[in-house]
mmCIF file with all atom_site columns, C-alpha atoms in Angstrom:
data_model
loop_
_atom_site.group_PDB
_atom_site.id
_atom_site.type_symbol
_atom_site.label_atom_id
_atom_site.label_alt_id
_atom_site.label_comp_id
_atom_site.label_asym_id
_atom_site.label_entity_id
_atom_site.label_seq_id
_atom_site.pdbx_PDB_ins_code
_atom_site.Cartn_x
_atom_site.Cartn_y
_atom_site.Cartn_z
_atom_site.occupancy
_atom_site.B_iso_or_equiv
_atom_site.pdbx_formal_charge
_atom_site.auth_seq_id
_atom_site.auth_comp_id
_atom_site.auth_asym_id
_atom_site.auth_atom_id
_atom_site.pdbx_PDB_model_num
ATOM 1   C CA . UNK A 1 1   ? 28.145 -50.629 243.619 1.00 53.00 ? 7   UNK A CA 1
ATOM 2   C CA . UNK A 1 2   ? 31.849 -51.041 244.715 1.00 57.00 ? 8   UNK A CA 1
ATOM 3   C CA . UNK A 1 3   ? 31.927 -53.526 247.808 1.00 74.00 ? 9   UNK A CA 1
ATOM 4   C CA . UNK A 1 4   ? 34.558 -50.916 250.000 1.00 79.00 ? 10  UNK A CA 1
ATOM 5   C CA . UNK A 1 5   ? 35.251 -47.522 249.843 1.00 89.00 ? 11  UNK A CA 1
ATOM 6   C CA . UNK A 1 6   ? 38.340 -46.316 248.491 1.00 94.00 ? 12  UNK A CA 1
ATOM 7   C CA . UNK A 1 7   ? 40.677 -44.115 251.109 1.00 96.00 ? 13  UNK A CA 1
ATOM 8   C CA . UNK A 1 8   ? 42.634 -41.587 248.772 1.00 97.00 ? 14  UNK A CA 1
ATOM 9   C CA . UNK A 1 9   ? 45.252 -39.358 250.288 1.00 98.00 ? 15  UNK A CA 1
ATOM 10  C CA . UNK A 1 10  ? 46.532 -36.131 248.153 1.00 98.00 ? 16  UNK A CA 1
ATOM 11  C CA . UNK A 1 11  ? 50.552 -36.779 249.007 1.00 98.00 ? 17  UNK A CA 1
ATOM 12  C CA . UNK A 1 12  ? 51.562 -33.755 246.994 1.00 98.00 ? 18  UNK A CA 1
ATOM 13  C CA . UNK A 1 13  ? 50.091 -30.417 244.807 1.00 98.00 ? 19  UNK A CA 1
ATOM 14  C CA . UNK A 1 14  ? 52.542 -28.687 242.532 1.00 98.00 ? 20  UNK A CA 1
ATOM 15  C CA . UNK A 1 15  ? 51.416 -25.098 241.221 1.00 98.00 ? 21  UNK A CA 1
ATOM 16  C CA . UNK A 1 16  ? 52.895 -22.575 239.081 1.00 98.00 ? 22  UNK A CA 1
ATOM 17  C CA . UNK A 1 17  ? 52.579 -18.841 239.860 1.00 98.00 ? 23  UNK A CA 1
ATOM 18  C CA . UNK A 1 18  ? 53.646 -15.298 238.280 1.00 98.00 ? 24  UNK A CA 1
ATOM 19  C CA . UNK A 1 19  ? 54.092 -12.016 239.862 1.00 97.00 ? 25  UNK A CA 1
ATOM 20  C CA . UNK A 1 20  ? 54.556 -10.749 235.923 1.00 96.00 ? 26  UNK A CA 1
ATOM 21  C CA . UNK A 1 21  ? 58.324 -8.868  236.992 1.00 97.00 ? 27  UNK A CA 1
ATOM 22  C CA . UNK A 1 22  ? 61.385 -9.995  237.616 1.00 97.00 ? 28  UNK A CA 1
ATOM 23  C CA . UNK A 1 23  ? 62.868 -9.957  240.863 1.00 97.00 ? 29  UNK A CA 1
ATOM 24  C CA . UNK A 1 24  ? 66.837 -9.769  241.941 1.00 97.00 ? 30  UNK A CA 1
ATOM 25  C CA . UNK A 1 25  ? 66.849 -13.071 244.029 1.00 98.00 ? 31  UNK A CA 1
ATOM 26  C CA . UNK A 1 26  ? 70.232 -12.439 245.149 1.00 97.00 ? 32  UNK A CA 1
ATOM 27  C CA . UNK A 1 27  ? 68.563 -9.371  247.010 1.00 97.00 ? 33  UNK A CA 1
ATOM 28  C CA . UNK A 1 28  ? 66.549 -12.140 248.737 1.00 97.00 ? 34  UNK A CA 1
ATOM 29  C CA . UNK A 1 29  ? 68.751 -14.071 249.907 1.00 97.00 ? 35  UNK A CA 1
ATOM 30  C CA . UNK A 1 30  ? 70.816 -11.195 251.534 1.00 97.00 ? 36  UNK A CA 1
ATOM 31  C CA . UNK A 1 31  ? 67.285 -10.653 253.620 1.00 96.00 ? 37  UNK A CA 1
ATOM 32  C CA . UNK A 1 32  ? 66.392 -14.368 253.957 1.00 97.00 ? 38  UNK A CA 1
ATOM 33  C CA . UNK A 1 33  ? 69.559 -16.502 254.647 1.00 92.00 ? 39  UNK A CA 1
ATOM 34  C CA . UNK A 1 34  ? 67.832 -19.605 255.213 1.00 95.00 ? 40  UNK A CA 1
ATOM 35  C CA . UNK A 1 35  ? 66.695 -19.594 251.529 1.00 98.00 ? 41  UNK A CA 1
ATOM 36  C CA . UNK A 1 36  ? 69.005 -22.091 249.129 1.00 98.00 ? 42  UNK A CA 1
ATOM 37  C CA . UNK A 1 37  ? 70.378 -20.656 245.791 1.00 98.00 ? 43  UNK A CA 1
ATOM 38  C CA . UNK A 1 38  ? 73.211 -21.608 244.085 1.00 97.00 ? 44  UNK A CA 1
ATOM 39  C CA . UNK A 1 39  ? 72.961 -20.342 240.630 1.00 97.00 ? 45  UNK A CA 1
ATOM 40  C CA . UNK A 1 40  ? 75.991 -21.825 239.314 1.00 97.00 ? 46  UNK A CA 1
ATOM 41  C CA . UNK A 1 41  ? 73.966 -25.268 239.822 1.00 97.00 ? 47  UNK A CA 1
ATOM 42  C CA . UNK A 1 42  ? 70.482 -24.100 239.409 1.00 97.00 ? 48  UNK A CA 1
ATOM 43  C CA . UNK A 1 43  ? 68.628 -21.179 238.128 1.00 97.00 ? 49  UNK A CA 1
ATOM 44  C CA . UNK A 1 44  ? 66.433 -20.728 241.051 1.00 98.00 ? 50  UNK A CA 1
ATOM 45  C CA . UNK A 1 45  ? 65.824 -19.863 244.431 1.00 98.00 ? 51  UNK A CA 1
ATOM 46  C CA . UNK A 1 46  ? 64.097 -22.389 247.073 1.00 98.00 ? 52  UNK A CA 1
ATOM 47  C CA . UNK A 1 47  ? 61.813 -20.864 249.346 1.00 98.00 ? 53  UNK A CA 1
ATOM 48  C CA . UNK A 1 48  ? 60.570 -23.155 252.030 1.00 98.00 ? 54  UNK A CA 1
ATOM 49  C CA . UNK A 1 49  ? 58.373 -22.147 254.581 1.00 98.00 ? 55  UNK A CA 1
ATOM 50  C CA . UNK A 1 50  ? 56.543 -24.189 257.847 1.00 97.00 ? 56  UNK A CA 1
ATOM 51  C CA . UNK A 1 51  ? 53.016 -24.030 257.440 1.00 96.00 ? 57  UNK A CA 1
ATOM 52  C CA . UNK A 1 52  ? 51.430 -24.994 254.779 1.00 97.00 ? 58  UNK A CA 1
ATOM 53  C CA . UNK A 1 53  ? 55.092 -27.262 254.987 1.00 98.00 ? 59  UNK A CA 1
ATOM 54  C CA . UNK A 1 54  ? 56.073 -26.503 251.076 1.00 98.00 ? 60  UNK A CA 1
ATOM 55  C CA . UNK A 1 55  ? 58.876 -25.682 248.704 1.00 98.00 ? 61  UNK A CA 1
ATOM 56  C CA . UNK A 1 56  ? 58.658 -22.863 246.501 1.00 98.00 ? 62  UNK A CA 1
ATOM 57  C CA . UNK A 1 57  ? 61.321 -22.420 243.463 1.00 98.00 ? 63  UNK A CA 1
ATOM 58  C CA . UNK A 1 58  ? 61.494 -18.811 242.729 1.00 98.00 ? 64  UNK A CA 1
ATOM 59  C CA . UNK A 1 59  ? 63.039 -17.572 239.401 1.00 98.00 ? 65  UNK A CA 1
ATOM 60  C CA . UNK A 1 60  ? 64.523 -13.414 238.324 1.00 98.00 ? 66  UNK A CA 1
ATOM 61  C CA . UNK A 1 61  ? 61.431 -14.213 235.780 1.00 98.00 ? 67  UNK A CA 1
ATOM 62  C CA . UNK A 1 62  ? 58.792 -13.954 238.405 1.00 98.00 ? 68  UNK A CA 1
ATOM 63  C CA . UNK A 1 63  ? 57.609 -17.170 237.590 1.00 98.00 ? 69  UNK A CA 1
ATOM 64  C CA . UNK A 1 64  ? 57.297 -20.199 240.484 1.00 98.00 ? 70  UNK A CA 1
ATOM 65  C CA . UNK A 1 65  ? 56.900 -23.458 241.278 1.00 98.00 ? 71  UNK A CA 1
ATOM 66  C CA . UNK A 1 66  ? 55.104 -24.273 244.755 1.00 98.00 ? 72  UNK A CA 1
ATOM 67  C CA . UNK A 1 67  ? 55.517 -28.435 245.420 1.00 98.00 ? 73  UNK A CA 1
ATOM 68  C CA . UNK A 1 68  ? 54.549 -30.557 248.570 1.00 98.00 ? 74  UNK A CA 1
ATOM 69  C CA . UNK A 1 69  ? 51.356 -28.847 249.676 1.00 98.00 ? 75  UNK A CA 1
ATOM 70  C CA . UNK A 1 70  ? 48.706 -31.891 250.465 1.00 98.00 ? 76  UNK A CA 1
ATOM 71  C CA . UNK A 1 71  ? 45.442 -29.588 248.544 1.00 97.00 ? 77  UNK A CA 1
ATOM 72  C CA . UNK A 1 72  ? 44.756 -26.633 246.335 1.00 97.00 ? 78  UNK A CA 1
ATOM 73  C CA . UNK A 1 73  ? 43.975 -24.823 249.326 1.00 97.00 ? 79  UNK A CA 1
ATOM 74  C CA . UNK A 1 74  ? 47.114 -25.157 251.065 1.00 98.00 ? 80  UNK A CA 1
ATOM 75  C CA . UNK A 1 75  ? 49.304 -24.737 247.665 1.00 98.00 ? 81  UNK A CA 1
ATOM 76  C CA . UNK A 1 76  ? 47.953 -21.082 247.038 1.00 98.00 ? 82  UNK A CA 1
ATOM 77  C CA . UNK A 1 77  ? 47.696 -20.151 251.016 1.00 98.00 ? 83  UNK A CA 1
ATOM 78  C CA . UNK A 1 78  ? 51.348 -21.105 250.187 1.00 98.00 ? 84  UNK A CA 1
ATOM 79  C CA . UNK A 1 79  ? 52.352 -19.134 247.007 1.00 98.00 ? 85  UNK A CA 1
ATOM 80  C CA . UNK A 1 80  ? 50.507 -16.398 248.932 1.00 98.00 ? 86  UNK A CA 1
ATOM 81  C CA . UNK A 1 81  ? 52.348 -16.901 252.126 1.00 98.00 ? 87  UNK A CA 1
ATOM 82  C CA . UNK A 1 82  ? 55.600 -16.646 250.169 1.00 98.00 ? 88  UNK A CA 1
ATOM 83  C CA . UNK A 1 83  ? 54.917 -13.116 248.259 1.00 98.00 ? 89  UNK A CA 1
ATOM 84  C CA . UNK A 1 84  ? 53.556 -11.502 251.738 1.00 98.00 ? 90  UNK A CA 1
ATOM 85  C CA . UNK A 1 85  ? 57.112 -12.789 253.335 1.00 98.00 ? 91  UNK A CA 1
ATOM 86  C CA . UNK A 1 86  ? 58.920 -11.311 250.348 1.00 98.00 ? 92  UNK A CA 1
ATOM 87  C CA . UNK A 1 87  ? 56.817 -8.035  250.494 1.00 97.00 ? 93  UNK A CA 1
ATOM 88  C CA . UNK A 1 88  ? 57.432 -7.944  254.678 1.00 97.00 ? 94  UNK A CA 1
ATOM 89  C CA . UNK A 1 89  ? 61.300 -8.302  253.957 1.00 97.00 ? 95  UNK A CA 1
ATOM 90  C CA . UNK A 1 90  ? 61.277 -5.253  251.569 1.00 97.00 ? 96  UNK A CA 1
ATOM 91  C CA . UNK A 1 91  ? 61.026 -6.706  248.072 1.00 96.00 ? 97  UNK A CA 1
ATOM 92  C CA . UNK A 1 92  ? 58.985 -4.839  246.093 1.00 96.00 ? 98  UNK A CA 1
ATOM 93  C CA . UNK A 1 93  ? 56.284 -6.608  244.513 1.00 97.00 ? 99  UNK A CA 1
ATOM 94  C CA . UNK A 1 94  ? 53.571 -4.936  242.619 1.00 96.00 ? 100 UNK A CA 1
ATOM 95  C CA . UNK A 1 95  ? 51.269 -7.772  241.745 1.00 96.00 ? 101 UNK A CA 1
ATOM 96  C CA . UNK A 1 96  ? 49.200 -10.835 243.477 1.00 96.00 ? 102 UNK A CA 1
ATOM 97  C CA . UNK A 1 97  ? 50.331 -13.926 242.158 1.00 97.00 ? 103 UNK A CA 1
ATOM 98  C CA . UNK A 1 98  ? 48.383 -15.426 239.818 1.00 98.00 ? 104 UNK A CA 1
ATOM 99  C CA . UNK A 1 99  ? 48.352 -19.260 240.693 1.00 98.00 ? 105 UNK A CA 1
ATOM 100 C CA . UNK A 1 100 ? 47.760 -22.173 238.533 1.00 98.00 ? 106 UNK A CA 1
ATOM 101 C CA . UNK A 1 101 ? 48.142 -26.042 239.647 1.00 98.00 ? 107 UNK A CA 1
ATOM 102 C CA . UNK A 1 102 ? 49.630 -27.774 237.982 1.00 98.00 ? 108 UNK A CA 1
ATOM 103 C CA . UNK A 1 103 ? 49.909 -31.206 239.388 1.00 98.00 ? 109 UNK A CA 1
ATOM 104 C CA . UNK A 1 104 ? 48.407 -33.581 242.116 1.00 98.00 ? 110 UNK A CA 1
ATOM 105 C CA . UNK A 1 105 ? 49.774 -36.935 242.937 1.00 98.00 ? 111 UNK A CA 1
ATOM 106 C CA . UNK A 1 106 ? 47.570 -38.831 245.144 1.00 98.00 ? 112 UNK A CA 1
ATOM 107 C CA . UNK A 1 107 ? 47.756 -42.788 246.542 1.00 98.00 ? 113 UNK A CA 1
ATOM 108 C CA . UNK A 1 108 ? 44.621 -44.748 247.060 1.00 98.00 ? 114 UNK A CA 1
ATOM 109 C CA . UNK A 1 109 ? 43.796 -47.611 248.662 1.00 97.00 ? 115 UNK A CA 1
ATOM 110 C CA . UNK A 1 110 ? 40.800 -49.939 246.442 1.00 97.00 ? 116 UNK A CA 1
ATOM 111 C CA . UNK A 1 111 ? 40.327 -52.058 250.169 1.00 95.00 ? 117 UNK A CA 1
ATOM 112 C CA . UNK A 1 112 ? 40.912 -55.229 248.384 1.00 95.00 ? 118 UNK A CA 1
ATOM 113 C CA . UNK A 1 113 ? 43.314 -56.876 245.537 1.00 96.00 ? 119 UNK A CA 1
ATOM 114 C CA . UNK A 1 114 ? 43.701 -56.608 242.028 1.00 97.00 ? 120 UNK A CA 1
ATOM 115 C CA . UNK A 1 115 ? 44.014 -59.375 239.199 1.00 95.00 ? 121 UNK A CA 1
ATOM 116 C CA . UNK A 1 116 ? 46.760 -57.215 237.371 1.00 97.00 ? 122 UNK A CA 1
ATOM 117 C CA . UNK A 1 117 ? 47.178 -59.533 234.692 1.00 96.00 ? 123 UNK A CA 1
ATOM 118 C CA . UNK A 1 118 ? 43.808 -59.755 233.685 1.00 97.00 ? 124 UNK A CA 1
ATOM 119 C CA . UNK A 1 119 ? 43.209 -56.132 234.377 1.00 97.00 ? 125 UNK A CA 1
ATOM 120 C CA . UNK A 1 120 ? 46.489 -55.481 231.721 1.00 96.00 ? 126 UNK A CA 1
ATOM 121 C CA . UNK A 1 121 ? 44.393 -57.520 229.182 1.00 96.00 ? 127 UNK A CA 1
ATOM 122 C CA . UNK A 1 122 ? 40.892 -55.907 229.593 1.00 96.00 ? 128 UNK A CA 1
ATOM 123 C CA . UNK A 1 123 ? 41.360 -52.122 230.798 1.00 96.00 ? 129 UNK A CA 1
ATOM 124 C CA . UNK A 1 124 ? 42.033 -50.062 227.668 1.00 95.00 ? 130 UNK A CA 1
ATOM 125 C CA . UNK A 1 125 ? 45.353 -47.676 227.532 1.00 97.00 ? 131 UNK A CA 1
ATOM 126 C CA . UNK A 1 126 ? 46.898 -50.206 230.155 1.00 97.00 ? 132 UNK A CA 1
ATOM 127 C CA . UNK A 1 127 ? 50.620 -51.169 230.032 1.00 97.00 ? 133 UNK A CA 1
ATOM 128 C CA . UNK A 1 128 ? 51.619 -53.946 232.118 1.00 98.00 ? 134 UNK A CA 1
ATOM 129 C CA . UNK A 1 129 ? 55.862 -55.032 232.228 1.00 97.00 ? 135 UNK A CA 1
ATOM 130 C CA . UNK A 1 130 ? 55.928 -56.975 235.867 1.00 97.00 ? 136 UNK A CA 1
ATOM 131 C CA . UNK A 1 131 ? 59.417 -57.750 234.774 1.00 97.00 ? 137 UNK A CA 1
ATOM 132 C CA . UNK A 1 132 ? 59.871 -53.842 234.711 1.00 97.00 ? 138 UNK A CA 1
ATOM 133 C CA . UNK A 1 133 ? 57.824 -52.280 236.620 1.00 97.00 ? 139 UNK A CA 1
ATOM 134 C CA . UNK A 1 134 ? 55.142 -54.192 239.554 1.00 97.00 ? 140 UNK A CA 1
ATOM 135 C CA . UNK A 1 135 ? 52.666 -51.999 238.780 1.00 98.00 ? 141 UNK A CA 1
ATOM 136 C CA . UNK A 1 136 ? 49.666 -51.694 236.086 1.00 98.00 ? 142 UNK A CA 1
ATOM 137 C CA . UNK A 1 137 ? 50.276 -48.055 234.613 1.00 98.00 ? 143 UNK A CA 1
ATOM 138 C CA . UNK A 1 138 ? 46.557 -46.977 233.327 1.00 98.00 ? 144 UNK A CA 1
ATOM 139 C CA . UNK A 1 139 ? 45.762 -43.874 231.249 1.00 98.00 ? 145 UNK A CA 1
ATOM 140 C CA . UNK A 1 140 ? 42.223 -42.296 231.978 1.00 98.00 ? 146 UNK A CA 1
ATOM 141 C CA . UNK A 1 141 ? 40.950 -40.012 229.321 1.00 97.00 ? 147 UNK A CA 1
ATOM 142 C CA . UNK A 1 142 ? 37.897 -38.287 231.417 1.00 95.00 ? 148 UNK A CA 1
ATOM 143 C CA . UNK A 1 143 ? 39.435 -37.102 233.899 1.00 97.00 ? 149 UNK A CA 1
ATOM 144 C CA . UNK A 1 144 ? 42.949 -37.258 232.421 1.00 97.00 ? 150 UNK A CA 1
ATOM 145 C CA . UNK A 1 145 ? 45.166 -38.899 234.609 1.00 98.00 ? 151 UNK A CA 1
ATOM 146 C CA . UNK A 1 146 ? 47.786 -41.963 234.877 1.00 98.00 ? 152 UNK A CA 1
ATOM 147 C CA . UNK A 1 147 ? 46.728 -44.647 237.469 1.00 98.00 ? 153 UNK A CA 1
ATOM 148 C CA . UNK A 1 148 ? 49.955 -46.764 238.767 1.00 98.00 ? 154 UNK A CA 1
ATOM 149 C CA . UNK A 1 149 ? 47.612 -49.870 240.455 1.00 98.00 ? 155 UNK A CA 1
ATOM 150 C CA . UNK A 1 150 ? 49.254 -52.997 242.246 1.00 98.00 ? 156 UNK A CA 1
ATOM 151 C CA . UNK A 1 151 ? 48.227 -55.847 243.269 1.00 97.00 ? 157 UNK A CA 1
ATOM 152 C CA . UNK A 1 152 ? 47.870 -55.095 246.668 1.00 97.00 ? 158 UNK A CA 1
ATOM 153 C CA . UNK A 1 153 ? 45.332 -52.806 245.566 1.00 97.00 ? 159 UNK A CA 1
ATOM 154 C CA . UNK A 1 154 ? 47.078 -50.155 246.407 1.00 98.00 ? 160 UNK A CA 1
ATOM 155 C CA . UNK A 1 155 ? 47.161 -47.496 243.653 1.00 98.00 ? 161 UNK A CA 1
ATOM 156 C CA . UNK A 1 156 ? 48.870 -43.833 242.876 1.00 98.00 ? 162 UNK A CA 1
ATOM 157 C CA . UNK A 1 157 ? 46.965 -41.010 240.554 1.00 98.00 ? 163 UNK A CA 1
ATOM 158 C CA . UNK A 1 158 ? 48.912 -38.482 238.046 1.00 98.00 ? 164 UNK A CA 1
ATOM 159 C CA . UNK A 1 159 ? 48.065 -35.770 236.299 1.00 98.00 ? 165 UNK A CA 1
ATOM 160 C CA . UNK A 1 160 ? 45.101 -34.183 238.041 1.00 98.00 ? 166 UNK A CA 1
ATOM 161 C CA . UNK A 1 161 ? 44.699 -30.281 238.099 1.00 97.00 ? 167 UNK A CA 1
ATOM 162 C CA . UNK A 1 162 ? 41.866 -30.454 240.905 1.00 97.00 ? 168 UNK A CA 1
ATOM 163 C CA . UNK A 1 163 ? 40.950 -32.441 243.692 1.00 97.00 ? 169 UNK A CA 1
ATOM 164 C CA . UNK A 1 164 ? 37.604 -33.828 242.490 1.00 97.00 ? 170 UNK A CA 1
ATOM 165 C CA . UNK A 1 165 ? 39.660 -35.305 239.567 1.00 97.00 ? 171 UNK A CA 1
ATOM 166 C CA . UNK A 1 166 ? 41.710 -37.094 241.740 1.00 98.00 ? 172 UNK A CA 1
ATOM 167 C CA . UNK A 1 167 ? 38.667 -38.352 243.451 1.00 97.00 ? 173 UNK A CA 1
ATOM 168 C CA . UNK A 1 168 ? 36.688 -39.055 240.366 1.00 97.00 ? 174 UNK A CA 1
ATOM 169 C CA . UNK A 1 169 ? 39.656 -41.145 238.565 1.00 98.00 ? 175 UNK A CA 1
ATOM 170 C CA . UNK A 1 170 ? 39.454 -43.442 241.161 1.00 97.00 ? 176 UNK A CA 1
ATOM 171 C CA . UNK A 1 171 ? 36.371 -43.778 241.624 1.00 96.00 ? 177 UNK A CA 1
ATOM 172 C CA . UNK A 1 172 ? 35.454 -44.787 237.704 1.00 96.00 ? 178 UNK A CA 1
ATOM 173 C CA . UNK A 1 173 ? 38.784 -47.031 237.648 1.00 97.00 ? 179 UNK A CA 1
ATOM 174 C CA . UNK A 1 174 ? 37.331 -48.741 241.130 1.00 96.00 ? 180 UNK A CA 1
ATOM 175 C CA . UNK A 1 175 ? 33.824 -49.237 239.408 1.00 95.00 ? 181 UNK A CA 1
ATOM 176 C CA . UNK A 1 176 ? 35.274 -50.765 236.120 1.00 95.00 ? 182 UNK A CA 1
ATOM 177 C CA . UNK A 1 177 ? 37.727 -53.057 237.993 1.00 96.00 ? 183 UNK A CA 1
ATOM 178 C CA . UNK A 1 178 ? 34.450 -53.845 239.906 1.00 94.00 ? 184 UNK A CA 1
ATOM 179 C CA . UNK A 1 179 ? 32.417 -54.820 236.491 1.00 95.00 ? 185 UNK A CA 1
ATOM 180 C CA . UNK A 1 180 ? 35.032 -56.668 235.221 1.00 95.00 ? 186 UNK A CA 1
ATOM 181 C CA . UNK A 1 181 ? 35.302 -58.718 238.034 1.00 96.00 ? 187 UNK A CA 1
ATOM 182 C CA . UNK A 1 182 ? 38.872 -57.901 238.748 1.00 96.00 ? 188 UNK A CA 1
ATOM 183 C CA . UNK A 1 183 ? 38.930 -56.943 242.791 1.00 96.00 ? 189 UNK A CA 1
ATOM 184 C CA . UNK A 1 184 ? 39.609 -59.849 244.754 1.00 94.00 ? 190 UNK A CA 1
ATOM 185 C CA . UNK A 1 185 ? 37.890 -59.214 248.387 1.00 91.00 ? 191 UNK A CA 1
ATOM 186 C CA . UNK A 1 186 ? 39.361 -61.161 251.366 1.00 80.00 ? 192 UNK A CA 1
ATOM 187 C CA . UNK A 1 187 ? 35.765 -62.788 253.672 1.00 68.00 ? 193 UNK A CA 1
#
């Protein structure tokens, strides 16, 4: 058994959504002013609202990106949020969103310090450039994510679509830096 506990923090869920129609998003921001949209630059429209605190990229497609929600939960409350604003303000909009995530970055803490170098020579799919980069950058096949770990023990998680992948990716990478005997605990 791992001697600590790993804290993990979900800093940031990114989601896609579709309302399958296109929408005139110059419409919206004649009835939203706050919203940004400068076409010329980019082609779509950010949405930001207070609670859950997020940013959502609208495109004319009907397609959009939701980013900085902190769990699934609070990234479809927010797509949701978004259409129901839209719908209040007169756009019409036939269908829910159908919302599919995307992304989750998360940092960790391991509660102790790593032997990177060592760790770069016995975890498999591990790159380790300190002259590059400080940090061990670790590919997990089940669940697929990338693992950015420091020496600190400090560590960030890519690439999950749900939260118990998150959890579970640092969990096995905690156990196997564990059996390889490559956590250094402070007494």
């Amino acid at each position: 058994m791992p001697q600590t506990k790993p804290i993990v923090s979900i800093e940031n869920v990114v989601a896609s959504a579709s309302i399958d129609q296109r929408i005139d998003l110059n419409v919206i921001t004649q009835t939203f002013p706050d919203v940004e949209y400068h076409p010329d630059q980019f082609p779509g429209l950010v949405f930001r609202i207070k609670s859950p605190k997020t940013a959502t990229l609208i495109f004319s497609s009907g397609k959009m990106v939701c980013t900085g929600a902190k769990s699934e939960e609070q990234s479809i409350k927010a797509v949701r949020s978004v259409v129901q604003t839209l719908r209040k303000g007169g756009i019409k909009i036939k269908n829910d969103a159908v919302i599919t995530i995307q992304n989750m970055v998360a940092s960790a803490n391991l509660g102790g310090k790593i032997h990177l170098e060592q760790a770069a020579r016995s975890l498999p799919r591990s790159m380790y450039e300190p002259e590059q980069f400080p940090g061990l950058i670790h590919r997990m096949l089940d669940p697929k994510t990338v693992i950015l770990l420091f020496a600190s023990g400090k560590l960030v998680c890519t690439g999950a679509k749900k939260e118990s992948d998150v959890y579970r990716s640092v969990h096995n990478l905690h156990t196997l830096l564990e059996e390889k005997k490559l956590m250094i605990y402070e007494s």
